[in-house]
Short mmCIF file of C-alpha atoms in Angstrom, two decimals:
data_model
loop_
_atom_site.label_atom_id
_atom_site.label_comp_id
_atom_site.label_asym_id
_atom_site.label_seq_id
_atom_site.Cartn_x
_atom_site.Cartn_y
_atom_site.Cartn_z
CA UNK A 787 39.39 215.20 79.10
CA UNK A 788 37.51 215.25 75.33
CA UNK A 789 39.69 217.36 73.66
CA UNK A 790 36.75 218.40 71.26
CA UNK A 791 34.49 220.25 73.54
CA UNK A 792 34.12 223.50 73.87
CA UNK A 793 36.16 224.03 76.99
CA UNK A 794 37.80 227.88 77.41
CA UNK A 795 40.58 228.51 79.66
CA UNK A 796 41.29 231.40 81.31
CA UNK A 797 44.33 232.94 83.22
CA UNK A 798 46.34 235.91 83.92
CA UNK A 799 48.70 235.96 81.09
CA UNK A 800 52.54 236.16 82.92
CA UNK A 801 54.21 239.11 81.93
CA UNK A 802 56.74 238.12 78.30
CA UNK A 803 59.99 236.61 79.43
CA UNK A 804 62.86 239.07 78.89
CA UNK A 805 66.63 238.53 78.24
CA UNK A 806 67.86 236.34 81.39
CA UNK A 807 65.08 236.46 83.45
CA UNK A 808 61.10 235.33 83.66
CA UNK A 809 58.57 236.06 85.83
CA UNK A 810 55.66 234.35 86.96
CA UNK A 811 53.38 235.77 89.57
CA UNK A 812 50.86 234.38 92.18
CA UNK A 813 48.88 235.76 94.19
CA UNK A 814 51.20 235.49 97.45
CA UNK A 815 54.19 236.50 95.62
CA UNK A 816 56.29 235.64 92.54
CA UNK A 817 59.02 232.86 91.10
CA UNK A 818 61.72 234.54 89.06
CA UNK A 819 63.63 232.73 87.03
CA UNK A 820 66.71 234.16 86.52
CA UNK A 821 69.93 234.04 84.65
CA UNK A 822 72.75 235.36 87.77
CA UNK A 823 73.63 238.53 86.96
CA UNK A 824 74.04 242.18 88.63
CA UNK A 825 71.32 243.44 86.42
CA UNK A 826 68.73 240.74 87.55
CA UNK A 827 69.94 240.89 91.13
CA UNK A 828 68.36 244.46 90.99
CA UNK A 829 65.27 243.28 89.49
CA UNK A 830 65.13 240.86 91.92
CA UNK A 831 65.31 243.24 94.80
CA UNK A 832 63.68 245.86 93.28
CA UNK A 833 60.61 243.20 92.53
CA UNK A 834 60.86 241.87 95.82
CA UNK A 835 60.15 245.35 96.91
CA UNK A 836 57.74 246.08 95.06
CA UNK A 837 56.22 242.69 95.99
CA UNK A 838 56.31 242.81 99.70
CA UNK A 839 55.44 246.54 100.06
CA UNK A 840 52.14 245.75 98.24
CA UNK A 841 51.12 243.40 100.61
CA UNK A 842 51.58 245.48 103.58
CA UNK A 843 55.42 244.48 105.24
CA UNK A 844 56.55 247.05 106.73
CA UNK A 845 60.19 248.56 105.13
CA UNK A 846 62.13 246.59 107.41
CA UNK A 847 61.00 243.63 106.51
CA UNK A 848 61.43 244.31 103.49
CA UNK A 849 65.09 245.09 103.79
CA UNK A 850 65.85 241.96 105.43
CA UNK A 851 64.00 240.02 102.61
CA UNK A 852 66.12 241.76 100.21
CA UNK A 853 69.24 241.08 102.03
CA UNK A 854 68.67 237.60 102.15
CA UNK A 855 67.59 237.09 99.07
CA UNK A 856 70.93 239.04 97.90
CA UNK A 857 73.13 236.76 100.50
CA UNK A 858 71.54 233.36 99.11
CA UNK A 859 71.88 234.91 95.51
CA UNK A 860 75.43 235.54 95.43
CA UNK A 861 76.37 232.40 97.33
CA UNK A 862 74.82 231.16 94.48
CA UNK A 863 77.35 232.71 92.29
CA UNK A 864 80.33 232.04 94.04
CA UNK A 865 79.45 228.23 93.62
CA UNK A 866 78.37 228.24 90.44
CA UNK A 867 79.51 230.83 88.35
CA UNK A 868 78.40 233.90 86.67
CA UNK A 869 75.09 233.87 84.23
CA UNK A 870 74.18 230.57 86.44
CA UNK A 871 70.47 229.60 86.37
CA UNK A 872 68.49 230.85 89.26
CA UNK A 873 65.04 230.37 90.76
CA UNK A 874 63.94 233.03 93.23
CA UNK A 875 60.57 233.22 95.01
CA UNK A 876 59.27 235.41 97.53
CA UNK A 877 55.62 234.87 99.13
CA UNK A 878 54.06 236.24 101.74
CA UNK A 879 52.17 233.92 104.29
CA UNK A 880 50.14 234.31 107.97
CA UNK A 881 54.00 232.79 108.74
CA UNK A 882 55.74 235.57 107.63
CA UNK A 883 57.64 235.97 104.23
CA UNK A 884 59.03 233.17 102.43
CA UNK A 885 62.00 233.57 100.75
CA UNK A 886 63.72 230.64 98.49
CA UNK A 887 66.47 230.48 95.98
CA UNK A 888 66.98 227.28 93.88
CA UNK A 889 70.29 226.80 91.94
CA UNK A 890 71.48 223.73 89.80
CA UNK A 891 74.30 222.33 91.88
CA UNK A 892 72.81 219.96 94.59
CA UNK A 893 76.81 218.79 95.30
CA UNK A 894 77.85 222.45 96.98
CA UNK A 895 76.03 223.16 99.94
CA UNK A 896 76.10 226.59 101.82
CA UNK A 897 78.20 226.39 104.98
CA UNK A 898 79.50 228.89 107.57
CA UNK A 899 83.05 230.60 107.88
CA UNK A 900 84.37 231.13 111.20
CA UNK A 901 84.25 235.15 110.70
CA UNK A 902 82.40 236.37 113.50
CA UNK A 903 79.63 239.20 112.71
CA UNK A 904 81.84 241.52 114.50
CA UNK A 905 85.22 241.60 113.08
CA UNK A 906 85.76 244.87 111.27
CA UNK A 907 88.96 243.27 109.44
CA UNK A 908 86.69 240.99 107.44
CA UNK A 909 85.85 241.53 104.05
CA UNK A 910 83.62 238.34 103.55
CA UNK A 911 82.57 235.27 105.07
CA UNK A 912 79.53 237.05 107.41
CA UNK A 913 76.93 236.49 105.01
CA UNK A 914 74.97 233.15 106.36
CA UNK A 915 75.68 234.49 110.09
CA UNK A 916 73.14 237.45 108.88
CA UNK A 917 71.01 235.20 107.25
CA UNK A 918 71.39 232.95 110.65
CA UNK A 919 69.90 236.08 112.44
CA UNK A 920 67.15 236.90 110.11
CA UNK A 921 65.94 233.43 109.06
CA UNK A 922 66.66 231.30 111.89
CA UNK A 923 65.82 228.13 110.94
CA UNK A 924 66.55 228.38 107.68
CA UNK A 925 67.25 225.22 105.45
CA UNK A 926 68.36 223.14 102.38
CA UNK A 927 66.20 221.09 100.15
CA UNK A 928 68.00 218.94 97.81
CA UNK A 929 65.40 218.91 94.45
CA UNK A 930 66.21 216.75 90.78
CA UNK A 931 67.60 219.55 89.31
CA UNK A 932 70.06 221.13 92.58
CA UNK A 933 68.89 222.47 96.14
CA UNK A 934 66.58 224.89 96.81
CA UNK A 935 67.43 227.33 100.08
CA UNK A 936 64.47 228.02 102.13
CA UNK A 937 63.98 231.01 104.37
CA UNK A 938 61.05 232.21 106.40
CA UNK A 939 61.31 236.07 107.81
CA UNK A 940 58.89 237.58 109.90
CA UNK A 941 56.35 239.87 108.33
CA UNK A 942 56.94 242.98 111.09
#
């Protein structure tokens, strides 16, 4: 490419980055990168909403996007730590709705407790059962910089 001619480039400016957290849109959906907090977990739900909504799921979809996406999210804080850094993405497809969470630590992969969904004594340790029901099929992607979780929901 001559850098000299009189190319211009055009784009859809992303929205500015704010403290912990920046967003970059496409047209099926978003990336958020985020810094793990309780704050940006509710922007990420509340933009997954938001997201999803738009492009016609229905509410309960929705919901079990969100809940996902919260499941995978604080897994992702329990083996990293607080304030870790976090890639979330949600896109919808003619598949259904992609949802994918990428965290730095390829060495600690997710794995199932023996709590079954039904015991009303537990206090954790349900969390990828649920996701087991609402993403079958789900699955890990080891990356250069950690894994990346991928999920695919049905649109409904």
């Amino acid at each position: 490419m001559n850098l000299n001619s009189p190319h211009t480039f055009t784009s859809t400016p992303n929205p500015p980055a704010a403290l912990g957290h920046y967003l970059a849109p496409n047209p099926a959906g978003f990336s958020l990168h985020v810094s793990a907090s309780p704050r940006n977990l509710r922007a990420v739900r509340g933009l997954t909403e938001t997201t999803l909504l738009a492009a016609g799921v229905s509410p309960n979809g929705v919901d079990c996007a969100q809940l996902v996406l919260a499941e995978l999210y604080s897994n992702a804080v329990n083996a990293c730590g607080n304030y870790v850094p976090l890639v979330a993405e949600v896109e919808v497809g003619r598949a259904g709705v992609w949802v994918r969470l990428h965290d730095p630590d390829q060495g600690r992969m997710p794995w199932r407790s023996g709590v079954p969904l039904d015991d009303p004594e537990a206090e954790c340790g349900r969390g990828l059962r649920i996701v087991d029901v609402l993403a079958p099929g789900w699955d890990v992607m080891p990356t250069p910089v950690g894994k990346q979780i991928r999920c695919l929901l049905p649109r409904d």
